[in-house]
PDB file of C-alpha atoms in Angstrom:
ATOM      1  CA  UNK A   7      44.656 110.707 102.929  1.00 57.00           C
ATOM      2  CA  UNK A   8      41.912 113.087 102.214  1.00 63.00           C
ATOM      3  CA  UNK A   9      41.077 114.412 105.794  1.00 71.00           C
ATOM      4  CA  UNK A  10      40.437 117.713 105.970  1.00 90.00           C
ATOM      5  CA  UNK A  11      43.042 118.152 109.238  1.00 95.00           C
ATOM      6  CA  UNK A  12      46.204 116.439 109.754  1.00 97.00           C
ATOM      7  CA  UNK A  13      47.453 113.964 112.144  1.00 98.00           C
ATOM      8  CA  UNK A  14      50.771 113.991 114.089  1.00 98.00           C
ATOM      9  CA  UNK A  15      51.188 110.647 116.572  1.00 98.00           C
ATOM     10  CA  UNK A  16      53.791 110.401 119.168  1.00 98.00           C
ATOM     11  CA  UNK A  17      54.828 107.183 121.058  1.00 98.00           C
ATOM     12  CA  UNK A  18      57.897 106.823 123.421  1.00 98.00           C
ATOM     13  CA  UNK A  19      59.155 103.281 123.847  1.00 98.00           C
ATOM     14  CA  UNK A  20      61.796 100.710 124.947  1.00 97.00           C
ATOM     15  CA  UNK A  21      61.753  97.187 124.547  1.00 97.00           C
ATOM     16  CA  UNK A  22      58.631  96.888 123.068  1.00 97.00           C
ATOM     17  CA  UNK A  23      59.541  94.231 120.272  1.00 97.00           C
ATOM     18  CA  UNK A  24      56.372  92.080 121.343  1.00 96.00           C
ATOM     19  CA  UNK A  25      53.759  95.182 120.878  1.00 96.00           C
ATOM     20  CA  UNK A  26      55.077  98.109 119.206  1.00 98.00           C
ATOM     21  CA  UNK A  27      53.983  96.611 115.750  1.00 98.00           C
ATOM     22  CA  UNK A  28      50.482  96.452 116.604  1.00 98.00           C
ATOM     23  CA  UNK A  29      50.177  99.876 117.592  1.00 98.00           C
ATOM     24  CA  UNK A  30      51.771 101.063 114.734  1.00 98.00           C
ATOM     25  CA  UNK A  31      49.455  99.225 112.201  1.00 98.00           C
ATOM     26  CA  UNK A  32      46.211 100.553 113.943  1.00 98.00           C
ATOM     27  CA  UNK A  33      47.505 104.490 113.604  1.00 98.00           C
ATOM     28  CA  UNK A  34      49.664 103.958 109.858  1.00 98.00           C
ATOM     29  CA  UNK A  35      47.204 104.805 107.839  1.00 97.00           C
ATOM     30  CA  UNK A  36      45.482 107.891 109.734  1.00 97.00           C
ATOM     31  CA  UNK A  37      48.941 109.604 110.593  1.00 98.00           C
ATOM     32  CA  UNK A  38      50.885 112.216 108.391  1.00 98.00           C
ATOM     33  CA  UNK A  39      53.670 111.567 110.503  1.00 98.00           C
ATOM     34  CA  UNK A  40      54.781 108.943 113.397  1.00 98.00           C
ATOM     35  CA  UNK A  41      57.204 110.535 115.810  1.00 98.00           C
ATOM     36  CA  UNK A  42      58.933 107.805 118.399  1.00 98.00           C
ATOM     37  CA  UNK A  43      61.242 108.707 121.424  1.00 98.00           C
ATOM     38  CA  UNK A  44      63.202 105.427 122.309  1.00 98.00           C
ATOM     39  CA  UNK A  45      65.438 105.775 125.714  1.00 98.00           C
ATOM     40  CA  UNK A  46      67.575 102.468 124.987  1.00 97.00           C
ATOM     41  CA  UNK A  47      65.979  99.404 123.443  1.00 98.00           C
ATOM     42  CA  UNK A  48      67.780  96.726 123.433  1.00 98.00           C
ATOM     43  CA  UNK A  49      65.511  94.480 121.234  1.00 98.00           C
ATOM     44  CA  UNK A  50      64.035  94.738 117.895  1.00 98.00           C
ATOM     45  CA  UNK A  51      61.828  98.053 118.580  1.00 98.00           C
ATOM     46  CA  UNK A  52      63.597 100.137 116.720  1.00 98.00           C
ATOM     47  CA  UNK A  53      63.624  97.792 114.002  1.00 98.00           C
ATOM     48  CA  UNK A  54      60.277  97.612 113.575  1.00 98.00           C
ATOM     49  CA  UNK A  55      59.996 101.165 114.483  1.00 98.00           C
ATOM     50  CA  UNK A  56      62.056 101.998 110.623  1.00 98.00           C
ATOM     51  CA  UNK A  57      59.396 100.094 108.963  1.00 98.00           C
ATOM     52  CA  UNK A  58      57.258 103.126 110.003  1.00 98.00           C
ATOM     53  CA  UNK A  59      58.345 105.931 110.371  1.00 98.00           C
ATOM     54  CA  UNK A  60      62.012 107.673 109.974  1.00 98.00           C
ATOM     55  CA  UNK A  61      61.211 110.317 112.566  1.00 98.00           C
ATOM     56  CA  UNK A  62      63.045 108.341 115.578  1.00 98.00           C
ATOM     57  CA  UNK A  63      64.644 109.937 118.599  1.00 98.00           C
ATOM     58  CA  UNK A  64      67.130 108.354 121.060  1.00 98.00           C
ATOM     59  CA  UNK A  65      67.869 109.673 124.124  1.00 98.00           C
ATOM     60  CA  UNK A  66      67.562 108.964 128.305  1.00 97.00           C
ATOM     61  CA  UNK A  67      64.583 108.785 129.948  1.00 96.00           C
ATOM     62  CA  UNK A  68      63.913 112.076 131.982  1.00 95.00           C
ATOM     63  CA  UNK A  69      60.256 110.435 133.543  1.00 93.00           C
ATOM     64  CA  UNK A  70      57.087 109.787 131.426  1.00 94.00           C
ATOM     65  CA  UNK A  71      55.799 113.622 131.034  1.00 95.00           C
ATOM     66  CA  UNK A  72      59.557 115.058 130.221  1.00 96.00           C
ATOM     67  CA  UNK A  73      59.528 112.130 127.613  1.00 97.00           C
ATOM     68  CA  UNK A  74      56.277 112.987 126.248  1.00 98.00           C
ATOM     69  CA  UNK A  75      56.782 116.617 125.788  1.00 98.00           C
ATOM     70  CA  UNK A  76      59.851 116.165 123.826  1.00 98.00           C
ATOM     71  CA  UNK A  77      57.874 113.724 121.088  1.00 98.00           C
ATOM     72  CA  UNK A  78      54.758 116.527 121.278  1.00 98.00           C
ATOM     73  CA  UNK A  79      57.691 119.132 120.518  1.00 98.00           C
ATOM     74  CA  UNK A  80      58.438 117.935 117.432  1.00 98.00           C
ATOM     75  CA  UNK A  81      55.313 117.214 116.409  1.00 98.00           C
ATOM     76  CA  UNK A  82      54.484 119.409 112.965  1.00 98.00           C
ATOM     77  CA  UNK A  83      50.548 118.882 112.254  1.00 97.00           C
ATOM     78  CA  UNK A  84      47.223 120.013 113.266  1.00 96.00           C
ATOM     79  CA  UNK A  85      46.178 117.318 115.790  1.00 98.00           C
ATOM     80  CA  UNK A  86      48.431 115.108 118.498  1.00 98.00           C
ATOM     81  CA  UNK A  87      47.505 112.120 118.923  1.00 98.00           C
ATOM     82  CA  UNK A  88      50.033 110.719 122.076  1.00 98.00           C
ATOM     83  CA  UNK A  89      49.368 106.814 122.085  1.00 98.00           C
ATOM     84  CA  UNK A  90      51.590 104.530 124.162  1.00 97.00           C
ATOM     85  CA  UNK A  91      53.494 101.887 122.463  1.00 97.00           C
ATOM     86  CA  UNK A  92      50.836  98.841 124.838  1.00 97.00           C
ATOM     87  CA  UNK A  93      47.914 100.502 122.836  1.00 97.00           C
ATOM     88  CA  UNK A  94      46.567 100.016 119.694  1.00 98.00           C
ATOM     89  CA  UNK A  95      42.948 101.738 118.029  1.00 98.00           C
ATOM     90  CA  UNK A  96      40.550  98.986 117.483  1.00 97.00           C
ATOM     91  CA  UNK A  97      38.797  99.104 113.800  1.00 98.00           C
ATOM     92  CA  UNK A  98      35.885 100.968 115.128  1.00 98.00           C
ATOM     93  CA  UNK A  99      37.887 103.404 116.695  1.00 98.00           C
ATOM     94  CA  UNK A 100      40.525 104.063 113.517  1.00 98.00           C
ATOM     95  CA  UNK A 101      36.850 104.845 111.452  1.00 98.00           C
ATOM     96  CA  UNK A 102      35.615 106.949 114.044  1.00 98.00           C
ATOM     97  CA  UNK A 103      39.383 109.190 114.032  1.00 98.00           C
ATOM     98  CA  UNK A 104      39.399 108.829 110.440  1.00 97.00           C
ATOM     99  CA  UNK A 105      35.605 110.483 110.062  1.00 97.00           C
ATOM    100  CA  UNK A 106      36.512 113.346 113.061  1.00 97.00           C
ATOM    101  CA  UNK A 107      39.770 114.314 111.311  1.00 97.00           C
ATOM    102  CA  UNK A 108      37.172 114.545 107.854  1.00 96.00           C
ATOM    103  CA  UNK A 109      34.774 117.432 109.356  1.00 94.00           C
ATOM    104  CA  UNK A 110      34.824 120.682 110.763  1.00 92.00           C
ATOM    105  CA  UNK A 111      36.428 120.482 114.711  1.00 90.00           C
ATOM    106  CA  UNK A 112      33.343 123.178 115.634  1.00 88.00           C
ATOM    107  CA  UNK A 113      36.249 124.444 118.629  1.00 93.00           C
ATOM    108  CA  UNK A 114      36.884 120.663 120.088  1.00 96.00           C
ATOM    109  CA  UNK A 115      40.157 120.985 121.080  1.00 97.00           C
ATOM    110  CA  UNK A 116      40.449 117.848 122.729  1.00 97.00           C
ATOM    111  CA  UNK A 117      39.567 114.219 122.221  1.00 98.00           C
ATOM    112  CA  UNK A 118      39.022 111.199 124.668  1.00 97.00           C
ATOM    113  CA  UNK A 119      38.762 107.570 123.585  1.00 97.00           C
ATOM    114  CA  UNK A 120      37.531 104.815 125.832  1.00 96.00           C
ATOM    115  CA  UNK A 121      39.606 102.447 126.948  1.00 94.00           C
ATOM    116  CA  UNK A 122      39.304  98.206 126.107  1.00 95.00           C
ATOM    117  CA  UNK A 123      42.026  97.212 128.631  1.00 92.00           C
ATOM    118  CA  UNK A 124      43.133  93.745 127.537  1.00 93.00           C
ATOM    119  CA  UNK A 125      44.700  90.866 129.833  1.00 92.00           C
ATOM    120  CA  UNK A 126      45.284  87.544 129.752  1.00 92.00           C
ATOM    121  CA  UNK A 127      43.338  87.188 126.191  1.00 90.00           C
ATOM    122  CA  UNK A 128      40.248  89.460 127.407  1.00 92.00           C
ATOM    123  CA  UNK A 129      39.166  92.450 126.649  1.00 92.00           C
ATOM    124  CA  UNK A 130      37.626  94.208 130.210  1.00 94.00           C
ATOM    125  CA  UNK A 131      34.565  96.352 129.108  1.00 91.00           C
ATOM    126  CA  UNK A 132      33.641  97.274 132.785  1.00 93.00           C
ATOM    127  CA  UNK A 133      36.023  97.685 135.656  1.00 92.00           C
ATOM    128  CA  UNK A 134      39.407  99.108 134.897  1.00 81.00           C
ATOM    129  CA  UNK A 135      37.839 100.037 131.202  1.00 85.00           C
ATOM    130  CA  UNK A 136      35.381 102.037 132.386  1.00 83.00           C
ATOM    131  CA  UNK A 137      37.200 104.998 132.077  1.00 90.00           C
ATOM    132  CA  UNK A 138      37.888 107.417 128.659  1.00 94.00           C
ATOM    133  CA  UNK A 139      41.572 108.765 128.909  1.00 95.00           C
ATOM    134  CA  UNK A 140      42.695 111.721 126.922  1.00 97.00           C
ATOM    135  CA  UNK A 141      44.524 110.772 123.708  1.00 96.00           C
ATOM    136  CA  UNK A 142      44.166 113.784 121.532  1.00 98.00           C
ATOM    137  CA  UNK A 143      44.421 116.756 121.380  1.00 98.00           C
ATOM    138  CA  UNK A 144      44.469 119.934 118.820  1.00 97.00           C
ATOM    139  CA  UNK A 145      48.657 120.601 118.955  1.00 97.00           C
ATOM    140  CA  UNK A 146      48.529 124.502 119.633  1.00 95.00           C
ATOM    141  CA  UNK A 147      47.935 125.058 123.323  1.00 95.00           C
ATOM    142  CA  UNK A 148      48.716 121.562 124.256  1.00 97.00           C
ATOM    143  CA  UNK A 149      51.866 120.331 126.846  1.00 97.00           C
ATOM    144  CA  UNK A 150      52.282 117.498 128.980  1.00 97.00           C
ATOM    145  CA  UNK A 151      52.651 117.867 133.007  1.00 96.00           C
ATOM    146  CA  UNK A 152      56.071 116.752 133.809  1.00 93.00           C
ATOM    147  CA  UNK A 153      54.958 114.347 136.334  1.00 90.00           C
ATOM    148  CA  UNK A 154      57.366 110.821 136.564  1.00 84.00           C
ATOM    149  CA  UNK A 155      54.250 108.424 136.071  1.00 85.00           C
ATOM    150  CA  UNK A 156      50.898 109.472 135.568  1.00 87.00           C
ATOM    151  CA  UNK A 157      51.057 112.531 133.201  1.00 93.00           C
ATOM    152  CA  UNK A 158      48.656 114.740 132.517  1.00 94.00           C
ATOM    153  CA  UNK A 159      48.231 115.745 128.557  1.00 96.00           C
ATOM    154  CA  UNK A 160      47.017 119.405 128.951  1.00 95.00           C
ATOM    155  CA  UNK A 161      45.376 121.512 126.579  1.00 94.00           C
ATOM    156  CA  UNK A 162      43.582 124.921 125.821  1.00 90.00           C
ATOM    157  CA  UNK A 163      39.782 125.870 126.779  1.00 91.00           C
ATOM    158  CA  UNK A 164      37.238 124.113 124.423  1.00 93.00           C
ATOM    159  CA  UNK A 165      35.332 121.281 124.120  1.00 96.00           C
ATOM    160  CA  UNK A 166      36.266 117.478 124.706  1.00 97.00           C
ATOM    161  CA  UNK A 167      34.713 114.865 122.794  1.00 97.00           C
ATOM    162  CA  UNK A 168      34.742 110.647 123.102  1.00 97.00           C
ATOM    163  CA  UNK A 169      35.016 109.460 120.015  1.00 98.00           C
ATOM    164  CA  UNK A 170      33.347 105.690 118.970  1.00 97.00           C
ATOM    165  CA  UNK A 171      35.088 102.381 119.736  1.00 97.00           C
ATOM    166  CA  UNK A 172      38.087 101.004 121.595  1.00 96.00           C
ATOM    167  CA  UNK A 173      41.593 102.482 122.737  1.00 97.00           C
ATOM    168  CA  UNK A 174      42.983  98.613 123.437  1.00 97.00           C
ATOM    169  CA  UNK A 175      45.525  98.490 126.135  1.00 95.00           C
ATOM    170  CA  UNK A 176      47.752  95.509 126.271  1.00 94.00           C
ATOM    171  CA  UNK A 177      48.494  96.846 129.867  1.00 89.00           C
ATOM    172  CA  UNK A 178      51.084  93.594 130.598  1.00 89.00           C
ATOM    173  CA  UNK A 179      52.620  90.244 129.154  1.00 90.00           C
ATOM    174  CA  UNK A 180      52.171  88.491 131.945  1.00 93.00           C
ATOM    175  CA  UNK A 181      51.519  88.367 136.137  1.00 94.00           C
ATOM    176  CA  UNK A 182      55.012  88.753 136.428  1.00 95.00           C
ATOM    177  CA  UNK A 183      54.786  91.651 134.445  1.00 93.00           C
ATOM    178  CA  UNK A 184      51.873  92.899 135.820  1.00 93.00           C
ATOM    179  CA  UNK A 185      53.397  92.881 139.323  1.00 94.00           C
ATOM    180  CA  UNK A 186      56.748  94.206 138.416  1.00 94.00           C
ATOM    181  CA  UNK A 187      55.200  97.157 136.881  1.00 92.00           C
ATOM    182  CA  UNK A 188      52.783  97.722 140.178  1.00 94.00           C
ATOM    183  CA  UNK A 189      55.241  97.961 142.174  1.00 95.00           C
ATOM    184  CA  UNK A 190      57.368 100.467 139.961  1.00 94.00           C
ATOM    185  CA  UNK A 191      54.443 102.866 139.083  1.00 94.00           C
ATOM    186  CA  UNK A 192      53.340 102.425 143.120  1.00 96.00           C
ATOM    187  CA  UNK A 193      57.171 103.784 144.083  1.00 96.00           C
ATOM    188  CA  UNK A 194      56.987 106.034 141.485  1.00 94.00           C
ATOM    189  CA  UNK A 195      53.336 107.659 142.120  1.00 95.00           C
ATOM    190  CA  UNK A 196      55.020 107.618 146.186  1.00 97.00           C
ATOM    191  CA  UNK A 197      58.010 110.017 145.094  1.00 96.00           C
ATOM    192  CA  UNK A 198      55.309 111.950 142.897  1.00 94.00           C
ATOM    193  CA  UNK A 199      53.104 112.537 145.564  1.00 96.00           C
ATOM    194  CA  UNK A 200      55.963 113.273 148.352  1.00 97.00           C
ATOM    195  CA  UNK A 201      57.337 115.572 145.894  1.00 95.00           C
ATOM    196  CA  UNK A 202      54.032 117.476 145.709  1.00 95.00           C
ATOM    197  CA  UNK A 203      53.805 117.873 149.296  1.00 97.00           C
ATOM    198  CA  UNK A 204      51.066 115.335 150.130  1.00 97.00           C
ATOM    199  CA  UNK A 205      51.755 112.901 153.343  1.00 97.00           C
ATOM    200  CA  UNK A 206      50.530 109.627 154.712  1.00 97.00           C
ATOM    201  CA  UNK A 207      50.461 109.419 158.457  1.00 96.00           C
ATOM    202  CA  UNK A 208      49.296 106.426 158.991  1.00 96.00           C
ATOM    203  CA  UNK A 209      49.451 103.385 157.397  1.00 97.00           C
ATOM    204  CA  UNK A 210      45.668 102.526 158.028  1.00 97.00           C
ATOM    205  CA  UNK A 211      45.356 105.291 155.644  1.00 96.00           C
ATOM    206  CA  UNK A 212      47.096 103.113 152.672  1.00 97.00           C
ATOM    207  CA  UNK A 213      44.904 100.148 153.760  1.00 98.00           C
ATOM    208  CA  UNK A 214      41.739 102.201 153.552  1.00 98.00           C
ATOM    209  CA  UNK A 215      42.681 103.807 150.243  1.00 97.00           C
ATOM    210  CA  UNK A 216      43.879  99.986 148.939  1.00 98.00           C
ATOM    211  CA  UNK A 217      40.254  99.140 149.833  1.00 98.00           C
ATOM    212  CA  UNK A 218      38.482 102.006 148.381  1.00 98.00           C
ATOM    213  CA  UNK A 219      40.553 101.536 145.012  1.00 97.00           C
ATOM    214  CA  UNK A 220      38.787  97.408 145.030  1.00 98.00           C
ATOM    215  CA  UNK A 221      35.225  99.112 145.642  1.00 98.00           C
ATOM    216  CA  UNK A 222      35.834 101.524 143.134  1.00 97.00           C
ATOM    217  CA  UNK A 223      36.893  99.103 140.302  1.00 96.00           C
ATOM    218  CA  UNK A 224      34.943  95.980 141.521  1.00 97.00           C
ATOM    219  CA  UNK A 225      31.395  97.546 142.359  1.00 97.00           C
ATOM    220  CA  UNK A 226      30.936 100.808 141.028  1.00 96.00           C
ATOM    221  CA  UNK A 227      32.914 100.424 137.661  1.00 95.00           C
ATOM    222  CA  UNK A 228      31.235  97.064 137.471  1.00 96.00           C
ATOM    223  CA  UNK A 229      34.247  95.107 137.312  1.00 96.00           C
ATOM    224  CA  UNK A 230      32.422  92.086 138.754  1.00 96.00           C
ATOM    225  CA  UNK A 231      30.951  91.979 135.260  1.00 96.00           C
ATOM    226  CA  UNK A 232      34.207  91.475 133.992  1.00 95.00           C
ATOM    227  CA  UNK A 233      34.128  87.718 135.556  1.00 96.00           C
ATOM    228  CA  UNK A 234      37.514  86.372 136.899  1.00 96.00           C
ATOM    229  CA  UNK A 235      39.350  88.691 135.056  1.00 95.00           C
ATOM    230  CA  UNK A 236      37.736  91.490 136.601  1.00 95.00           C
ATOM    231  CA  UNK A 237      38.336  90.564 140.089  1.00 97.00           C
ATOM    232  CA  UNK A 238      41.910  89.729 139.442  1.00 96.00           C
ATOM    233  CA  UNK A 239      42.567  93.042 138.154  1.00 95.00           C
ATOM    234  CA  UNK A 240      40.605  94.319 140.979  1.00 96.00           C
ATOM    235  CA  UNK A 241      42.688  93.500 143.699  1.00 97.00           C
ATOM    236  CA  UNK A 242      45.996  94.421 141.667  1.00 95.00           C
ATOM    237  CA  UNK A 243      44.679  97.560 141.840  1.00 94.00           C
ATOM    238  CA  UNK A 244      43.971  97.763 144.875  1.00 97.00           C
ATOM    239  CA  UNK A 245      47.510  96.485 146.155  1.00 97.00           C
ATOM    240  CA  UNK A 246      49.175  99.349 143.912  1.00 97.00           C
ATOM    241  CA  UNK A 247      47.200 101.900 145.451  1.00 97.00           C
ATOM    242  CA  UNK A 248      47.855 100.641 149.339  1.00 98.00           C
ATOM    243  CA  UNK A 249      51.891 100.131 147.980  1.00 98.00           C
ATOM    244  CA  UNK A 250      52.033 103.561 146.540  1.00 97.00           C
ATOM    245  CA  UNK A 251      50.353 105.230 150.050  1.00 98.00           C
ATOM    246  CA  UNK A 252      52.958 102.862 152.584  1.00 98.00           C
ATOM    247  CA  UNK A 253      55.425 103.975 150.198  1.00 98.00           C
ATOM    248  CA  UNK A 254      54.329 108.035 150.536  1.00 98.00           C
ATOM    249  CA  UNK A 255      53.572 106.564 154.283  1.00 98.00           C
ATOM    250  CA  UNK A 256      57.485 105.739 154.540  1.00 98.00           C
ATOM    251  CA  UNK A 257      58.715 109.096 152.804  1.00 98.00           C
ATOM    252  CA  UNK A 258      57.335 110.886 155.212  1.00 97.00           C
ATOM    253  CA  UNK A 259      58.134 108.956 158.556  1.00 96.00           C
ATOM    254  CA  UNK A 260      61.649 109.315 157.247  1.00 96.00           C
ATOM    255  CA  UNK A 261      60.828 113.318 157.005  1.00 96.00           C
ATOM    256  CA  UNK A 262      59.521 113.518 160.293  1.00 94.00           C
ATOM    257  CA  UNK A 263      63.085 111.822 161.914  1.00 94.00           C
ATOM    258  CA  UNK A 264      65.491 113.918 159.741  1.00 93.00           C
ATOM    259  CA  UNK A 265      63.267 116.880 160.870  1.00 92.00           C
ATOM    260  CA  UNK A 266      63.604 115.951 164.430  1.00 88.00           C
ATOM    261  CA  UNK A 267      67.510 115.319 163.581  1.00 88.00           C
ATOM    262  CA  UNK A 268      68.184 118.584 162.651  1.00 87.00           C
ATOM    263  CA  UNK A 269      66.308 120.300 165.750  1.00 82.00           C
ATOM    264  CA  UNK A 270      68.494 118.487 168.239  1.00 78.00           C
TER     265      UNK A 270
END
C-alpha cells in the first residue's frame, strides 16, 4: 500500500451474514486496519468477519453513536473511515479514496461520499441518493454524537471534500425489512427527539411533516426520476417521518397528563 496517509475503517454489525462480505471486499485493500464492533450475531458475521480482520470486539449495544465511538476509539491511523456493514465503495469510489489517501490533505479534515442507495436490484441516483453523507474523517479531533439512531460523525474546523463515485447502500433485504426497520428508527428518532426536548402537539403536525418528507424526496431530490422505485421509496419515507412525529406526538401527550398528575 503505498499511500502516503493511512487508513483505519470501523464497522459495527450483527447479523449481517448476507452483506458484511461485500463491504469488506470494497475497503480490504485501501485499509491498514479493519476494526468491527459486533453486539451478538448469531449468524455467520463473525465468521466472515476473521477472514478480514482480527481486530473484532464483542460487546452490547449501547445505541448507534455509543457503538461507533468505541470502534473510532480504537482506531490507530491517520484517517477514519466509519462505513456501515449495508455499504460497500463502488470501484470508482475505492480509486478515488485510494488517489486522496496518495496526496497532500492541503487541511481537509473531512470527507463526504455520495450516496448510490440500492433496493430491490436498483441503484437510486436521484431521490433518497441525492444526498453526500460524511464517511471520513482525519482521526484527531473526530467523535461521534451519542445519539440512539441518526449519529452525527463530528470533526475539527477544516475543509470537507466529496470525493468521486458511489457509497452503495444496500439499505434493506426486503419490504418486510424495509418496514420493520421504519418503524424501529421512527420510535427510535421519537425517544431521540423527546429526549432533546422537542414536542409534537398536534398530530396534523406529523401529517404535514410526513408530507413534506414525500415533496422533499419525490420533487425536489428528483426522486420521480428514479421511476417506480423512486416513488416507492418516497412514500416509505414519508410514513417514517409522520411515525416518528405521532410517536414524539404520543411522548408528549403522555407528559402533559403525568404533569397534570402530579399538580393535583
Amino acid at each position: 500500500m503505498n499511500h502516503q496517509y493511512s487508513l483505519s475503517v470501523t464497522i459495527i454489525t450483527k447479523n449481517e451474514a448476507d452483506r458484511i462480505e461485500r463491504c469488506l471486499e470494497s475497503v480490504k485493500d485501501l485499509a491498514n486496519e479493519i476494526i468491527v464492533f459486533d453486539s451478538g450475531s448469531t449468524d455467520a458475521t463473525l465468521d466472515i468477519v476473521r477472514r478480514y480482520t482480527d481486530k473484532i470486539w464483542q460487546t452490547d449495544w449501547p445505541g448507534y453513536g455509543l457503538q461507533k465511538q468505541r470502534a473510532l476509539e480504537q482506531a490507530q491511523y491517520d484517517w477514519v473511515l466509519a462505513i456501515d456493514a449495508d455499504e460497500a465503495l463502488d470501484e470508482e469510489l475505492q480509486n478515488s479514496l485510494k488517489e486522496f489517501l496518495s496526496r497532500d490533505r492541503q487541511d481537509v479534515v473531512a470527507v463526504k461520499m455520495k450516496w448510490g442507495v440500492t433496493i430491490y436490484e436498483k441503484r437510486l441516483d436521484y431521490g433518497r441518493s441525492a444526498r453526500s453523507p460524511l464517511r471520513m474523517t482525519w482521526r484527531e479531533g473526530t467523535f461521534f454524537s451519542n445519539d440512539e439512531v441518526h449519529e452525527k460523525m463530528l470533526h475539527a474546523s477544516g475543509r470537507t471534500i466529496t470525493l468521486k463515485g458511489r457509497l452503495l447502500h444496500f439499505t434493506h433485504r426486503n419490504y418486510g425489512h424495509a418496514q420493520h426497520k421504519s418503524v424501529e428508527y421512527a420510535w427510535l428518532g421519537s425517544q431521540k427527539y423527546f429526549r432533546k426536548g422537542r414536542r409534537c402537539h398536534s398530530l396534523t403536525g406529523a401529517v404535514l411533516r410526513g408530507l413534506w418528507t414525500f415533496i422533499l424526496i419525490f420533487f425536489i431530490r428528483g426522486g420521480f426520476l428514479d421511476g417506480s422505485i423512486g416513488f416507492l421509496t418516497a412514500v416509505s419515507y414519508a410514513q417514517n417521518s409522520f411515525n416518528k412525529y405521532a410517536g414524539l406526538w404520543t411522548l408528549t401527550r403522555m407528559e402533559k397528563i403525568e404533569t397534570g398528575r402530579a399538580k393535583r
